[in-house]
Amino acid sequence: MLPLMTHPSAPTQLIDRFGRTVDYLRISITDRCDFRCLYCMAEDMTFLPRAQILTLEEIYTLAQAFAELGVKKIRITGGEPLVRKGALELLQNIGAIDSLNELVLTTNGSQLETMAAGLKQAGVKRINISLDTLDADKFKAITRTGDLQQVLSGIQASKTAGFERIKINAVILKDRNHLEVNNLVQFAVDNGIDISFIEEMPLGVVSQHNRADAYYSSDLIKADLAQNFSLIDTPEKTGGPSNYFKVEGTQTRVGFISPHSENFCSTCNRVRLTVEGRLLLCLGNEHSVDLKQVIRANSGDMTVLKQAIIDAMLIKPEKHEFNINEQPVILRYMSMTGG
Ligand code: SAM
Ligand code: SF4
């Protein structure tokens, strides 16, 4: 790896025009995936050529630059991050960055049966696993190529590996899996893990379902859950947009990520790095800076890279503008962005 140069008096924090400190980076390390979830991808996706995506070494350098600028938490995501060759080594390297408090991962769970223990050793503290249903046929219908049993085995392997926290992420779509919400919470309770419900976001053009028709709000989910569970509001935040409730009498927390019905932008502390090295300042806007270009044009110069990141804070928008009833203005898929 090239030696990196840093100016000693460079700023060590990222603060945007609205006074928000950015200390959380999400990195999409691949746009590829072994699943084709119908809200996330088209069935016949075209993936990016290798030269267009960041190398593992570039990703590491970027992670290091962000950590030096005060980023304390990095989430590795994708696409399916664990299908990228060398993912485990990358996680080990990022996990060894001293100033980082938290290295976390979002995965579809398909590789966890064999990789969970290695990920724990690499320093991954918390893990989010996507699971939208416990019905094998529905699971196949939603993921198009996924196998429920494989993911359930991955969840068991993660429990054995002993992560600080395991959380299920479920995207709820009306008439596809909205009747599953109670089962999913019961599954989380039985396994002593947490769960977040996510409202679908209009990212990328998808076929096979209409997003406005499929919209199922967090409030509807809460009403459904109230029939079986007592949810106690908590002030707790985990550095993300979820509002958390505790399931009474259990250790399980239930989170709601509601980009449509609630606006969580005023406390936004995060930015995203796409698989192509584009720094996205907001999930719901196109404001971005091409850090791949910066890193490739100034090989090894950490000062230039860090300055580009600091300057990028000036274009972080105040809030996102999602409208589920319109064709997406955001044409990139969640898999490129890193959900
Ligand atoms: N492949 C991994 C997974 O599925 O967990 C990581 C990447 S995936 C893009 C991250 C999260 O984004 C998943 O929980 C997925 O359900 C969610 N997601 C994908 N497309 C979405 C959309 N259009 N709206 C809301 N959530 C979405
Ligand atoms: Fe793959 Fe995750 Fe997108 Fe599903 S949500 S297609 S698992 S990247």
CSV table of N, CA and C and ligand atoms in Angstrom, one decimal, residues 33 35-37 39-41 78-80 108 130 335, ligand 2:
chain,number,residue,atom,x,y,z
A,33,CYS,N,-25.2,-8.9,-6.5
A,33,CYS,CA,-25.9,-9.6,-5.4
A,33,CYS,C,-26.4,-10.9,-5.9
A,35,PHE,N,-29.2,-12.2,-4.8
A,35,PHE,CA,-30.6,-12.0,-4.8
A,35,PHE,C,-31.0,-10.9,-5.8
A,36,ARG,N,-32.3,-10.9,-6.1
A,36,ARG,CA,-32.9,-9.8,-6.9
A,36,ARG,C,-34.2,-9.3,-6.3
A,37,CYS,N,-34.1,-8.8,-5.1
A,37,CYS,CA,-35.3,-8.4,-4.4
A,37,CYS,C,-36.1,-7.4,-5.2
A,39,TYR,N,-38.1,-5.0,-4.8
A,39,TYR,CA,-38.1,-3.5,-4.5
A,39,TYR,C,-36.7,-2.9,-4.7
A,40,CYS,N,-35.7,-3.7,-4.9
A,40,CYS,CA,-34.3,-3.2,-5.0
A,40,CYS,C,-33.7,-3.3,-6.4
A,41,MET,N,-34.0,-4.3,-7.1
A,41,MET,CA,-33.3,-4.5,-8.4
A,41,MET,C,-34.4,-4.9,-9.4
A,78,GLY,N,-24.1,-3.0,0.3
A,78,GLY,CA,-23.9,-3.3,-1.1
A,78,GLY,C,-25.3,-2.9,-1.8
A,79,GLY,N,-25.5,-3.6,-2.8
A,79,GLY,CA,-25.3,-5.0,-3.2
A,79,GLY,C,-25.1,-5.9,-2.1
A,80,GLU,N,-24.8,-7.2,-2.3
A,80,GLU,CA,-24.5,-8.1,-1.2
A,80,GLU,C,-23.0,-8.0,-0.9
A,108,ASN,N,-27.6,-9.7,3.2
A,108,ASN,CA,-28.9,-10.5,3.0
A,108,ASN,C,-28.8,-11.9,3.7
A,130,SER,N,-31.2,-8.8,6.3
A,130,SER,CA,-32.5,-8.5,5.7
A,130,SER,C,-33.3,-9.8,5.7
A,335,SER,N,-28.9,-0.8,-4.4
A,335,SER,CA,-27.8,-1.7,-4.4
A,335,SER,C,-26.5,-1.0,-4.8
B,2,SF4,FE1,-29.6,-7.9,-3.0
B,2,SF4,FE2,-29.9,-6.6,-0.7
B,2,SF4,FE3,-30.9,-5.6,-3.0
B,2,SF4,FE4,-32.0,-7.8,-2.0
B,2,SF4,S1,-32.0,-5.8,-1.0
B,2,SF4,S2,-31.4,-7.4,-4.2
B,2,SF4,S3,-30.3,-8.8,-1.1
B,2,SF4,S4,-28.8,-5.8,-2.5
